[in-house]
mmCIF file with all atom_site columns, C-alpha atoms in Angstrom:
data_model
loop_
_atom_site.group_PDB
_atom_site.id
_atom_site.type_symbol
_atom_site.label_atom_id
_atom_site.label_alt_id
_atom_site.label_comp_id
_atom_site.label_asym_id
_atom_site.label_entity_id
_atom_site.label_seq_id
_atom_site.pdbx_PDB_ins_code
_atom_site.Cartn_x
_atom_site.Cartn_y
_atom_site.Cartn_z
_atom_site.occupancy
_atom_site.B_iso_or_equiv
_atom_site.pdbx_formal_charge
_atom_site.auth_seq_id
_atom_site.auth_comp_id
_atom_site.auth_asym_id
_atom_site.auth_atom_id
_atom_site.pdbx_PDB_model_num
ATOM 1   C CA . UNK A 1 1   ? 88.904  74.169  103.355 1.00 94.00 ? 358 UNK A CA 1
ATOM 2   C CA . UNK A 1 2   ? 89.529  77.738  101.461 1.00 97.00 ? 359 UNK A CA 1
ATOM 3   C CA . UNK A 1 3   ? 92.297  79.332  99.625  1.00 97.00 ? 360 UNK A CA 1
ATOM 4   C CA . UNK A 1 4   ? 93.510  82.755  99.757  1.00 98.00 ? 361 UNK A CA 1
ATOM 5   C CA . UNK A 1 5   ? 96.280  84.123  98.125  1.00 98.00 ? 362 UNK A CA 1
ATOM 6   C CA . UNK A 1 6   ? 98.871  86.401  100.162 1.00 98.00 ? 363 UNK A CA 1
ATOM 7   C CA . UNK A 1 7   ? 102.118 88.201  99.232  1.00 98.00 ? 364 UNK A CA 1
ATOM 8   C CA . UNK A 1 8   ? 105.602 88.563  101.307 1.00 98.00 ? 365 UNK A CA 1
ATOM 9   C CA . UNK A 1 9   ? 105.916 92.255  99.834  1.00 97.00 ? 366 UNK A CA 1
ATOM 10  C CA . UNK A 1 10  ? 109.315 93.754  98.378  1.00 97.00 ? 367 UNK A CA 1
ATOM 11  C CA . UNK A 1 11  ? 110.062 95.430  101.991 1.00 97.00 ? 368 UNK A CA 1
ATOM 12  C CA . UNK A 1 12  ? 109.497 92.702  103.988 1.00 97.00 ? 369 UNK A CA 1
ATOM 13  C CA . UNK A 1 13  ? 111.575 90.658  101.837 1.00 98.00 ? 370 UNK A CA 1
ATOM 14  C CA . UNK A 1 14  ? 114.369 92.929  101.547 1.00 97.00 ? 371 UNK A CA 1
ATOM 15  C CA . UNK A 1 15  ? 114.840 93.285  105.041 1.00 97.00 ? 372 UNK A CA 1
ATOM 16  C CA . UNK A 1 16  ? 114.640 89.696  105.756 1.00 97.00 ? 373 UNK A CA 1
ATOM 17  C CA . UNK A 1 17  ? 111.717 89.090  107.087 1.00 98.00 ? 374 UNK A CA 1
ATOM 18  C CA . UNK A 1 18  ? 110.511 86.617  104.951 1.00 98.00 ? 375 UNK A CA 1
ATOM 19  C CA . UNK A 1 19  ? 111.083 83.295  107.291 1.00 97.00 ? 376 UNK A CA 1
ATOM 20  C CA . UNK A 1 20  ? 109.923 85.070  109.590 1.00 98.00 ? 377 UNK A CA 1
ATOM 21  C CA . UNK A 1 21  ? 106.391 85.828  108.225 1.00 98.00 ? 378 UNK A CA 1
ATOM 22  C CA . UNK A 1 22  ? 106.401 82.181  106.816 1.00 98.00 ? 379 UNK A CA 1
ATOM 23  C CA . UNK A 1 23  ? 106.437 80.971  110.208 1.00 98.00 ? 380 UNK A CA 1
ATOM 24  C CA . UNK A 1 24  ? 104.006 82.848  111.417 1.00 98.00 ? 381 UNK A CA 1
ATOM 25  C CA . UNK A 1 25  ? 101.790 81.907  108.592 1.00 98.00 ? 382 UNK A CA 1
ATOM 26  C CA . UNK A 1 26  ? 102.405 77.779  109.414 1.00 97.00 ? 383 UNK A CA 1
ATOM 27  C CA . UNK A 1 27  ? 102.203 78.599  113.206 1.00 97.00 ? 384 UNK A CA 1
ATOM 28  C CA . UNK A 1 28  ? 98.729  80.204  112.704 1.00 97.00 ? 385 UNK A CA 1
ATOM 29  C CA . UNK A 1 29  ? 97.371  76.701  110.928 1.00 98.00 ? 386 UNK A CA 1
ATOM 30  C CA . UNK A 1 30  ? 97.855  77.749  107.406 1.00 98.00 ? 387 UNK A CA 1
ATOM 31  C CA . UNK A 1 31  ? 99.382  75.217  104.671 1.00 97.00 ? 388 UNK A CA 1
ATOM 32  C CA . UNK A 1 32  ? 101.208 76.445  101.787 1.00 97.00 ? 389 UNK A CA 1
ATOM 33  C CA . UNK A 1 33  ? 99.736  74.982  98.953  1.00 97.00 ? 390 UNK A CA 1
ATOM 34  C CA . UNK A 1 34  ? 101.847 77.391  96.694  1.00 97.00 ? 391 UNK A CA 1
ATOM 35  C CA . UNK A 1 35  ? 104.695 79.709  97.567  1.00 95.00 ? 392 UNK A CA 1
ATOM 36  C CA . UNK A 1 36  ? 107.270 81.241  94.852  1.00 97.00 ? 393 UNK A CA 1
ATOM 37  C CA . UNK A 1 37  ? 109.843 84.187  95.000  1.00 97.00 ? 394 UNK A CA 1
ATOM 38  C CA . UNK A 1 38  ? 109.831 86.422  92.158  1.00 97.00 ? 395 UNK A CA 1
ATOM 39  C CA . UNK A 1 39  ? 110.043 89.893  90.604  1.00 97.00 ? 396 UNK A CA 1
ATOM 40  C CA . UNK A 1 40  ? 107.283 91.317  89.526  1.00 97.00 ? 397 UNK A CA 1
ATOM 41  C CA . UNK A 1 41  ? 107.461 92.923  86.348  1.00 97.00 ? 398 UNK A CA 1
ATOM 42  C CA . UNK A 1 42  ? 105.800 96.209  85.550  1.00 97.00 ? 399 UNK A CA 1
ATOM 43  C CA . UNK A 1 43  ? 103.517 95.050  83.486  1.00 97.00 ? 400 UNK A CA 1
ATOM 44  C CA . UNK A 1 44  ? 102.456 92.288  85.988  1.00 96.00 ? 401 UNK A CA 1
ATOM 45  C CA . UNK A 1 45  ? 102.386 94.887  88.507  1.00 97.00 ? 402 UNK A CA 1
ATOM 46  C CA . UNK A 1 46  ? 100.498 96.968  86.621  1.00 97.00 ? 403 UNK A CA 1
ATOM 47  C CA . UNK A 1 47  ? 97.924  94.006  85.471  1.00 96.00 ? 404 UNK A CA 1
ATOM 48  C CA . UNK A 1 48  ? 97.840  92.791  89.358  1.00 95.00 ? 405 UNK A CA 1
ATOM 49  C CA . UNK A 1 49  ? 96.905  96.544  90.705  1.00 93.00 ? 406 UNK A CA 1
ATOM 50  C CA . UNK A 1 50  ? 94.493  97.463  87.871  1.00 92.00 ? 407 UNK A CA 1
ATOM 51  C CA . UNK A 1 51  ? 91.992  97.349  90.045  1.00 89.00 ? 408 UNK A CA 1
ATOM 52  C CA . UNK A 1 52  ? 93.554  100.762 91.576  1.00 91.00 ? 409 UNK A CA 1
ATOM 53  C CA . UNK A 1 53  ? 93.873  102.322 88.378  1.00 93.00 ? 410 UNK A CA 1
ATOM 54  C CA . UNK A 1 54  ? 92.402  105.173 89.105  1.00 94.00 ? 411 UNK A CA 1
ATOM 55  C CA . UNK A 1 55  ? 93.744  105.913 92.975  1.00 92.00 ? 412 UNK A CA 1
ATOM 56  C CA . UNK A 1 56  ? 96.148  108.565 93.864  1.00 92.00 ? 413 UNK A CA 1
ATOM 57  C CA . UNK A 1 57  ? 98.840  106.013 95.142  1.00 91.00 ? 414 UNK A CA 1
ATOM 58  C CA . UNK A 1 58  ? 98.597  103.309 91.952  1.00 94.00 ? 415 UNK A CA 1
ATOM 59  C CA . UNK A 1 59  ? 101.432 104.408 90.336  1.00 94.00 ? 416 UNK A CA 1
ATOM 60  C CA . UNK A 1 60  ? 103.947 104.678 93.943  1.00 94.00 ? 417 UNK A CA 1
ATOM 61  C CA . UNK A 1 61  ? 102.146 100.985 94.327  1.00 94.00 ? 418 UNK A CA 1
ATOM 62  C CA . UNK A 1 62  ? 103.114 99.445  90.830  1.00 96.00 ? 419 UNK A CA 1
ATOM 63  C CA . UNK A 1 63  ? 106.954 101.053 91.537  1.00 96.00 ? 420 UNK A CA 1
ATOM 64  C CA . UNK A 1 64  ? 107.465 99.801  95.092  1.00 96.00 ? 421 UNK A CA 1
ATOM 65  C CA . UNK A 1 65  ? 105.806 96.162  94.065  1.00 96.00 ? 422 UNK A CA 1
ATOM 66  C CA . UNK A 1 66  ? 108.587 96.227  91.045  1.00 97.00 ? 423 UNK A CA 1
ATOM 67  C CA . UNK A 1 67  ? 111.421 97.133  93.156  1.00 97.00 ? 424 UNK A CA 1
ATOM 68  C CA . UNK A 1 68  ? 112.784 94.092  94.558  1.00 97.00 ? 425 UNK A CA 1
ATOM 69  C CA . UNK A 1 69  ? 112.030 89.843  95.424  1.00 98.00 ? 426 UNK A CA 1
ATOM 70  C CA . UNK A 1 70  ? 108.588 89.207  96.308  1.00 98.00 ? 427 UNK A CA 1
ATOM 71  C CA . UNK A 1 71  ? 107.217 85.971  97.698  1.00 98.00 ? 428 UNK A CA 1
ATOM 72  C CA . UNK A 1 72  ? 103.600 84.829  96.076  1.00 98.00 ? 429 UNK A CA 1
ATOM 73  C CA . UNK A 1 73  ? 101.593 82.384  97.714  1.00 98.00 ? 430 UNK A CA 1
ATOM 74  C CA . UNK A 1 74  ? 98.802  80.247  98.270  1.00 98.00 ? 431 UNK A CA 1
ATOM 75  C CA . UNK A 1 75  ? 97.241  79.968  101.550 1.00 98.00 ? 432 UNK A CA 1
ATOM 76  C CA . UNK A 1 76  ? 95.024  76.908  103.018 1.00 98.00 ? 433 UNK A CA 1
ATOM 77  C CA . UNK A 1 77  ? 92.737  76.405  106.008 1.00 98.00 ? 434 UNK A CA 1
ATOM 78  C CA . UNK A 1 78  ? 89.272  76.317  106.956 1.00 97.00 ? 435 UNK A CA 1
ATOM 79  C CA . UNK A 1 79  ? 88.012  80.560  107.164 1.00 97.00 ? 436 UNK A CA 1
ATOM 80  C CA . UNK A 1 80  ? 92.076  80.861  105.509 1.00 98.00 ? 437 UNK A CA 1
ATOM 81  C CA . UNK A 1 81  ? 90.914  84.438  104.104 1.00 98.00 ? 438 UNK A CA 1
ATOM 82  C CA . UNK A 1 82  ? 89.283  85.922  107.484 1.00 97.00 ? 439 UNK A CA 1
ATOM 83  C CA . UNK A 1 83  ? 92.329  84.258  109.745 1.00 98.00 ? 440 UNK A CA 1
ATOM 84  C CA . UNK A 1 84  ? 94.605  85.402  106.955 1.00 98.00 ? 441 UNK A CA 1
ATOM 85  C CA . UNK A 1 85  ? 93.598  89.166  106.793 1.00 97.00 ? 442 UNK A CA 1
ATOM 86  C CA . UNK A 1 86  ? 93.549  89.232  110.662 1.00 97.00 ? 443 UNK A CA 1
ATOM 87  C CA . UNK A 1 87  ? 97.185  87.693  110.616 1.00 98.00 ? 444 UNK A CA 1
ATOM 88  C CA . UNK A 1 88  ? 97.849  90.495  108.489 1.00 97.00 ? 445 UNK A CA 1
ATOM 89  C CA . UNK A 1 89  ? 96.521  93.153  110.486 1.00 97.00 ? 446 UNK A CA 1
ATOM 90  C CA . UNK A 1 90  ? 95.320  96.492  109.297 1.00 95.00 ? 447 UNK A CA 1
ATOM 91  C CA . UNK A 1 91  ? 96.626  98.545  106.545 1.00 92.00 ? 448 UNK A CA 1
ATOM 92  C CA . UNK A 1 92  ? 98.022  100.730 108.243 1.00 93.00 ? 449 UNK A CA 1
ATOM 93  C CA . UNK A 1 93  ? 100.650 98.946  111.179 1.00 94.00 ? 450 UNK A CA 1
ATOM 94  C CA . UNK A 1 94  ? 99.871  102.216 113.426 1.00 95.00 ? 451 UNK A CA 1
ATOM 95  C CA . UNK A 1 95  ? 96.644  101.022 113.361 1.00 95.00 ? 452 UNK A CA 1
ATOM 96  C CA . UNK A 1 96  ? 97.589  96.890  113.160 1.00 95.00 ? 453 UNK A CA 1
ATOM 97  C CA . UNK A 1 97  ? 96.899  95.054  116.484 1.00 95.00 ? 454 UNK A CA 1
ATOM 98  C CA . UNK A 1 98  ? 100.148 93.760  118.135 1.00 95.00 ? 455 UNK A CA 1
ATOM 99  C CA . UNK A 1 99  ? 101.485 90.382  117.345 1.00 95.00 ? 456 UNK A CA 1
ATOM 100 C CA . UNK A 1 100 ? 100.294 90.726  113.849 1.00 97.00 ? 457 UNK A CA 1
ATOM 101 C CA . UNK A 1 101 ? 102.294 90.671  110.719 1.00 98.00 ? 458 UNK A CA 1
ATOM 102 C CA . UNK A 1 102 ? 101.932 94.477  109.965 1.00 97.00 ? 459 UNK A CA 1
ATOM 103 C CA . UNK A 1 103 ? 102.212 95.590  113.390 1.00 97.00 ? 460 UNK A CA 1
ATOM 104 C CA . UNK A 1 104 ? 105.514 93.604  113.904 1.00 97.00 ? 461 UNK A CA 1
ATOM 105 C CA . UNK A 1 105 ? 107.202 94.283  109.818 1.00 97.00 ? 462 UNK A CA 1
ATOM 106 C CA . UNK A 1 106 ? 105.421 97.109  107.792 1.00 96.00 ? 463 UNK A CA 1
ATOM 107 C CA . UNK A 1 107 ? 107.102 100.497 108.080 1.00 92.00 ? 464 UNK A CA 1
ATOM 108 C CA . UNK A 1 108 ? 104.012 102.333 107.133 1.00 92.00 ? 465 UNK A CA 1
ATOM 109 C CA . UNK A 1 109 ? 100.643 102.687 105.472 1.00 89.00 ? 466 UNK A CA 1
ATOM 110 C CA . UNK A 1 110 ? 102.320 102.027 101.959 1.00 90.00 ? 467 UNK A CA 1
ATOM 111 C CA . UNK A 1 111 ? 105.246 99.631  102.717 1.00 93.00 ? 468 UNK A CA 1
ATOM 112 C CA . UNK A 1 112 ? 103.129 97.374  104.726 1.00 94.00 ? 469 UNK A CA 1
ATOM 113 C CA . UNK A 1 113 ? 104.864 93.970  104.722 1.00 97.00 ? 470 UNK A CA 1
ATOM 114 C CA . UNK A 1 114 ? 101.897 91.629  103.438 1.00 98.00 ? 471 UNK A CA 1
ATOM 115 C CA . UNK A 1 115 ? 99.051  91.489  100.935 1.00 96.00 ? 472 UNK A CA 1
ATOM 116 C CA . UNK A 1 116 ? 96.165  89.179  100.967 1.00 96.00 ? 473 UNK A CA 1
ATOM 117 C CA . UNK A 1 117 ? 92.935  88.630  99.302  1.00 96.00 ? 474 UNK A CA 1
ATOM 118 C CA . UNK A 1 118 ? 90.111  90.307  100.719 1.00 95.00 ? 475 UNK A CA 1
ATOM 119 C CA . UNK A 1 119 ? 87.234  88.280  99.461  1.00 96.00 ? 476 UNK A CA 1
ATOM 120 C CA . UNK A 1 120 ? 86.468  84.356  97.793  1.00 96.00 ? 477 UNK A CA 1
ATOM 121 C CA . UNK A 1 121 ? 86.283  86.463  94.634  1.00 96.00 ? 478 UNK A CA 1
ATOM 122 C CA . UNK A 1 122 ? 89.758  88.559  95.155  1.00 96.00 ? 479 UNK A CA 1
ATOM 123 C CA . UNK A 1 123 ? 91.219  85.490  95.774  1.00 97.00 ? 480 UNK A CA 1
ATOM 124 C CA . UNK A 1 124 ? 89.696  83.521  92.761  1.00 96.00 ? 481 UNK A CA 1
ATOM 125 C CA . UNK A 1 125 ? 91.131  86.397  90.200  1.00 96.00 ? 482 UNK A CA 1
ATOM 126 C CA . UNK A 1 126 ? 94.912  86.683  92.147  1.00 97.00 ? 483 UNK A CA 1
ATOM 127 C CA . UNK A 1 127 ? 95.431  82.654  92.863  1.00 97.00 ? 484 UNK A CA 1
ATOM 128 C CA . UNK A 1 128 ? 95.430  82.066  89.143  1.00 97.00 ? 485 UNK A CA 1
ATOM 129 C CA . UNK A 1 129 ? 97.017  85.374  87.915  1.00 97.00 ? 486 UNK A CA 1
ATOM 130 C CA . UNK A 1 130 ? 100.750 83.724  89.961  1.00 96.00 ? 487 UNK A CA 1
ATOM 131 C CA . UNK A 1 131 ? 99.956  79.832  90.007  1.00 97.00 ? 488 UNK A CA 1
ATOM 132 C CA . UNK A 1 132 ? 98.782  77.206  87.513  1.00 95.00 ? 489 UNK A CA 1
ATOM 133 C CA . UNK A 1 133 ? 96.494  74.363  89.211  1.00 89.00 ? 490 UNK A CA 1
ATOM 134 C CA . UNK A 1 134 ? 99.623  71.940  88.793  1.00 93.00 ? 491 UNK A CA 1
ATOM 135 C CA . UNK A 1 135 ? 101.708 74.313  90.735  1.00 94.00 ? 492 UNK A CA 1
ATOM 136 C CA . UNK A 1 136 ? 99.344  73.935  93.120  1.00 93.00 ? 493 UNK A CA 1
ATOM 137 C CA . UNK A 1 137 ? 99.881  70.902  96.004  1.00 89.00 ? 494 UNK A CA 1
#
């Protein structure tokens, strides 16, 4: 089994669409091992995105994750981060294949619905920056 780490984004939320991509996620196989709604503050979103410190777009990222509710959670299945990114679809929902989460919810490149780790070691650094391992069933 593997863990990935994913993120209802504050768009998605905002317009509802929250059950909605949580069913998808259980219909797909996935188990939520962790799931929490929250704000993000700006320093967490700041902390989280670091890694995009030095892109064009980090600062419009760190204010649109800060805006409004996000859901965090934790992901489980065998191949969850390769099943979960294709869920996901690509980046940008022009782009996303249909029936996927971005296709279906993100209005654009930058308010694309979902995040989700891209890599064992992505999801190693973000599972434990949002959950403890007791939070964790």
């Amino acid at each position: 089994m593997e863990r990935t780490f994913g993120i209802i984004k504050p768009d998605a939320v905002a317009k509802g669409h929250a059950g909605a991509i949580l069913a998808a996620i259980e219909e797909n196989g996935f188990t939520l091992v962790g799931f929490k709604k929250t704000r993000l503050s700006l320093a967490q979103a700041q902390a989280f995105y670091a890694v995009h410190k030095e892109r064009p777009f980090y600062n419009d990222l760190v204010k649109f994750m800060t805006e409004g509710p996000v859901v965090v959670m934790v992901l489980e299945k065998e191949n969850a981060i390769a099943d979960w990114r294709k869920l996901m679809g690509a980046t940008n929902p022009e782009k996303a294949d249909a029936g996927t989460l971005r296709k279906r919810f993100a209005e654009n490149i930058e308010r694309n619905a979902v995040h989700g780790s891209d890599a064992p070691e992505t999801a190693a650094v973000e599972i434990p920056f949002f959950f403890t391992g007791s939070e964790l069933l």
